Amino acid sequence: MIDIDVVRSDFPVLQKKVYGKPLIYFDNGATTQKPLCVLDEVRKVYTDYNGNVHRGVHAMSDQTSEAYEGAREKVRSFINAAGREEVVFTSGTTGSINAIAYSFGERYINQGDEIIVSEMEHHANIVPWQILCQRKGSVLKVIPFNDRGDLNLEEYLKLLSPKTRIVAVTQVSNALGTIVPLKEIIEPAHAMGIPVLVDGAQGVQHGFADVQSLDCDFYVFSGHKIYGPTGIGVMYGKEKWLSGLPPYQGGGDMVDRVTFEKTTYNELPFKFEAGTMNYAGAIGLGRALDYVKELGRDEISDREKTLLAYATERLSSIQGLRIFGQSDRKICTISFLLDNIHQYDTGMILDKLGIAVRTGTHCAQPVMEHYGIEGTVRASLCFYNTIGEIDALGTGIEKVISMFS
Ligand code: PMP
């Protein structure tokens, strides 16, 4: 069982006041807060042993390299990758998807080939593929979702064709909270020899990240959404894919031997890590993953289920509030609108009450288009939120409604 008082004291910023009110942080889908142990770990890099990785023979470079490679092992173990060479550090989910779209695209995509994404993707899992389609003359196909917020899997099966080269889907919708049934996406694709990329940006922090059990070919996520630092992320790829893909950036460390006639590349994963990496971020991410493991992924998941059930019931009881995303399988994110009240007005008034929510399209404009709306208010919770905070959100929303009535 998570001891909520202890856990909250791990996160200094949660003690903060906003406009004189205790902060209620419900924007975890955008970024999560950081526990002290992560901040301490990053500070320790710079105060104790900072040296550039894989470069020097001196003690500090060795120590930093060891910590950096230790972080890679922590990621490997956390997502259950078969080998460390399958774990590439990047700047984040967006960086990872762009890297794969570029590199996979160079090797495997030609004119008329098809790429499948879903209607509920974040822009980060749409636009890199569109750029690729423009470059190569390939075609983007889209799996639709229904009004409850579930993907239409029958339509998906119809989209799969001998022309499909890759399927790229989210694990969890950031705008609706839907947990996508990945097995039902991956198995039929694999039956046709098609690889699947999973955008784990909203999945990894809620306990779903076992790449071998999912059998996905690529899995990407951002450190800052799982209690780690910003500017660091992960691009997992099965060795059989990564080894055949060309590098997407050239520079120091990703090379084996450089001459003006011919350059050969370093082995995996370094082939994809050009230049000085964000090693302090990677080491901080490793500590964040330890923290999540120490709390217990099942405990986190249980607590978040309780918060979701309570929040759904509390918000559903408010007249004139409509929830977008009613799937039976959801994370603790609730997107909603109030009748005749603009989402920005709702968000701004809640902010004045100390409640941080996100408003707008959540970088998922096709989702908004699906419902014919401009945006929603999104309360995205995580384990350090409390029932009391949900009650305060409910009361805050009722206040917004009464101000506009
Ligand atoms: N995919 C999803 C599902 C997301 O929620 C986000 C962040 N909101 C991203 C991709 C992009 O993540 P980042 O900005 O950390 O690269």
PDB file of N, CA and C in Angstrom, residues 1-2 298-314 330-334 381-383 385-388 390:
ATOM      1  N   MET A   1       0.848  -1.223   0.000  1.00  0.00           N
ATOM      2  CA  MET A   1       0.000   0.000   0.000  1.00  0.00           C
ATOM      3  C   MET A   1       0.871   1.256   0.000  1.00  0.00           C
ATOM      4  N   ILE A   2       0.519   2.208  -0.845  1.00  0.00           N
ATOM      5  CA  ILE A   2       1.262   3.463  -0.884  1.00  0.00           C
ATOM      6  C   ILE A   2       0.865   4.330   0.310  1.00  0.00           C
ATOM      7  N   ASP A 298       2.427  -2.356  -9.255  1.00  0.00           N
ATOM      8  CA  ASP A 298       1.053  -2.805  -9.002  1.00  0.00           C
ATOM      9  C   ASP A 298       0.361  -1.864  -8.022  1.00  0.00           C
ATOM     10  N   GLU A 299       1.132  -1.416  -7.009  1.00  0.00           N
ATOM     11  CA  GLU A 299       0.550  -0.494  -6.025  1.00  0.00           C
ATOM     12  C   GLU A 299       0.155   0.816  -6.703  1.00  0.00           C
ATOM     13  N   ILE A 300       1.017   1.293  -7.585  1.00  0.00           N
ATOM     14  CA  ILE A 300       0.706   2.535  -8.316  1.00  0.00           C
ATOM     15  C   ILE A 300      -0.565   2.337  -9.137  1.00  0.00           C
ATOM     16  N   SER A 301      -0.611   1.217  -9.831  1.00  0.00           N
ATOM     17  CA  SER A 301      -1.750   0.948 -10.690  1.00  0.00           C
ATOM     18  C   SER A 301      -3.042   0.838  -9.868  1.00  0.00           C
ATOM     19  N   ASP A 302      -2.980   0.141  -8.734  1.00  0.00           N
ATOM     20  CA  ASP A 302      -4.175  -0.006  -7.887  1.00  0.00           C
ATOM     21  C   ASP A 302      -4.666   1.359  -7.404  1.00  0.00           C
ATOM     22  N   ARG A 303      -3.709   2.170  -6.959  1.00  0.00           N
ATOM     23  CA  ARG A 303      -4.102   3.481  -6.438  1.00  0.00           C
ATOM     24  C   ARG A 303      -4.716   4.336  -7.553  1.00  0.00           C
ATOM     25  N   GLU A 304      -4.113   4.272  -8.738  1.00  0.00           N
ATOM     26  CA  GLU A 304      -4.620   5.098  -9.831  1.00  0.00           C
ATOM     27  C   GLU A 304      -6.008   4.631 -10.287  1.00  0.00           C
ATOM     28  N   LYS A 305      -6.259   3.326 -10.182  1.00  0.00           N
ATOM     29  CA  LYS A 305      -7.606   2.823 -10.531  1.00  0.00           C
ATOM     30  C   LYS A 305      -8.639   3.386  -9.561  1.00  0.00           C
ATOM     31  N   THR A 306      -8.275   3.416  -8.277  1.00  0.00           N
ATOM     32  CA  THR A 306      -9.194   3.949  -7.271  1.00  0.00           C
ATOM     33  C   THR A 306      -9.468   5.428  -7.546  1.00  0.00           C
ATOM     34  N   LEU A 307      -8.411   6.170  -7.877  1.00  0.00           N
ATOM     35  CA  LEU A 307      -8.583   7.604  -8.155  1.00  0.00           C
ATOM     36  C   LEU A 307      -9.473   7.812  -9.375  1.00  0.00           C
ATOM     37  N   LEU A 308      -9.260   6.979 -10.416  1.00  0.00           N
ATOM     38  CA  LEU A 308     -10.068   7.122 -11.637  1.00  0.00           C
ATOM     39  C   LEU A 308     -11.546   6.856 -11.337  1.00  0.00           C
ATOM     40  N   ALA A 309     -11.807   5.784 -10.600  1.00  0.00           N
ATOM     41  CA  ALA A 309     -13.209   5.431 -10.316  1.00  0.00           C
ATOM     42  C   ALA A 309     -13.871   6.561  -9.532  1.00  0.00           C
ATOM     43  N   TYR A 310     -13.154   7.082  -8.550  1.00  0.00           N
ATOM     44  CA  TYR A 310     -13.745   8.137  -7.717  1.00  0.00           C
ATOM     45  C   TYR A 310     -13.968   9.417  -8.539  1.00  0.00           C
ATOM     46  N   ALA A 311     -12.957   9.782  -9.323  1.00  0.00           N
ATOM     47  CA  ALA A 311     -13.045  11.021 -10.102  1.00  0.00           C
ATOM     48  C   ALA A 311     -14.151  10.919 -11.156  1.00  0.00           C
ATOM     49  N   THR A 312     -14.274   9.741 -11.769  1.00  0.00           N
ATOM     50  CA  THR A 312     -15.302   9.573 -12.801  1.00  0.00           C
ATOM     51  C   THR A 312     -16.681   9.731 -12.173  1.00  0.00           C
ATOM     52  N   GLU A 313     -16.847   9.108 -11.006  1.00  0.00           N
ATOM     53  CA  GLU A 313     -18.156   9.193 -10.351  1.00  0.00           C
ATOM     54  C   GLU A 313     -18.453  10.632  -9.914  1.00  0.00           C
ATOM     55  N   ARG A 314     -17.447  11.271  -9.331  1.00  0.00           N
ATOM     56  CA  ARG A 314     -17.664  12.643  -8.826  1.00  0.00           C
ATOM     57  C   ARG A 314     -17.979  13.601  -9.974  1.00  0.00           C
ATOM     58  N   LYS A 330      -9.217   2.474 -19.148  1.00  0.00           N
ATOM     59  CA  LYS A 330      -8.680   3.846 -19.164  1.00  0.00           C
ATOM     60  C   LYS A 330      -7.619   4.033 -18.103  1.00  0.00           C
ATOM     61  N   ILE A 331      -6.732   5.006 -18.337  1.00  0.00           N
ATOM     62  CA  ILE A 331      -5.877   5.475 -17.243  1.00  0.00           C
ATOM     63  C   ILE A 331      -6.626   6.615 -16.550  1.00  0.00           C
ATOM     64  N   CYS A 332      -6.030   7.159 -15.484  1.00  0.00           N
ATOM     65  CA  CYS A 332      -6.761   8.144 -14.682  1.00  0.00           C
ATOM     66  C   CYS A 332      -6.647   9.551 -15.270  1.00  0.00           C
ATOM     67  N   THR A 333      -7.138   9.657 -16.500  1.00  0.00           N
ATOM     68  CA  THR A 333      -7.216  10.951 -17.192  1.00  0.00           C
ATOM     69  C   THR A 333      -8.669  11.197 -17.556  1.00  0.00           C
ATOM     70  N   ILE A 334      -9.157  12.392 -17.211  1.00  0.00           N
ATOM     71  CA  ILE A 334     -10.547  12.700 -17.558  1.00  0.00           C
ATOM     72  C   ILE A 334     -10.582  14.001 -18.354  1.00  0.00           C
ATOM     73  N   LEU A 381      -4.456  12.554 -13.685  1.00  0.00           N
ATOM     74  CA  LEU A 381      -4.039  12.274 -12.313  1.00  0.00           C
ATOM     75  C   LEU A 381      -2.911  11.251 -12.296  1.00  0.00           C
ATOM     76  N   CYS A 382      -2.263  11.165 -11.159  1.00  0.00           N
ATOM     77  CA  CYS A 382      -1.335  10.063 -10.943  1.00  0.00           C
ATOM     78  C   CYS A 382      -1.325   9.729  -9.461  1.00  0.00           C
ATOM     79  N   PHE A 383      -0.465   8.776  -9.092  1.00  0.00           N
ATOM     80  CA  PHE A 383      -0.570   8.180  -7.747  1.00  0.00           C
ATOM     81  C   PHE A 383      -0.455   9.168  -6.612  1.00  0.00           C
ATOM     82  N   ASN A 385      -1.798  12.035  -6.381  1.00  0.00           N
ATOM     83  CA  ASN A 385      -3.030  12.805  -6.171  1.00  0.00           C
ATOM     84  C   ASN A 385      -3.898  12.117  -5.118  1.00  0.00           C
ATOM     85  N   THR A 386      -4.864  12.892  -4.596  1.00  0.00           N
ATOM     86  CA  THR A 386      -5.660  12.367  -3.481  1.00  0.00           C
ATOM     87  C   THR A 386      -7.162  12.521  -3.756  1.00  0.00           C
ATOM     88  N   ILE A 387      -7.932  11.777  -2.978  1.00  0.00           N
ATOM     89  CA  ILE A 387      -9.395  11.884  -3.057  1.00  0.00           C
ATOM     90  C   ILE A 387      -9.820  13.308  -2.695  1.00  0.00           C
ATOM     91  N   GLY A 388      -9.158  13.892  -1.709  1.00  0.00           N
ATOM     92  CA  GLY A 388      -9.476  15.272  -1.299  1.00  0.00           C
ATOM     93  C   GLY A 388      -9.274  16.239  -2.458  1.00  0.00           C
ATOM     94  N   ILE A 390      -9.576  15.499  -5.609  1.00  0.00           N
ATOM     95  CA  ILE A 390     -10.657  15.271  -6.584  1.00  0.00           C
ATOM     96  C   ILE A 390     -11.923  15.984  -6.107  1.00  0.00           C
TER      97      ILE A 390
END
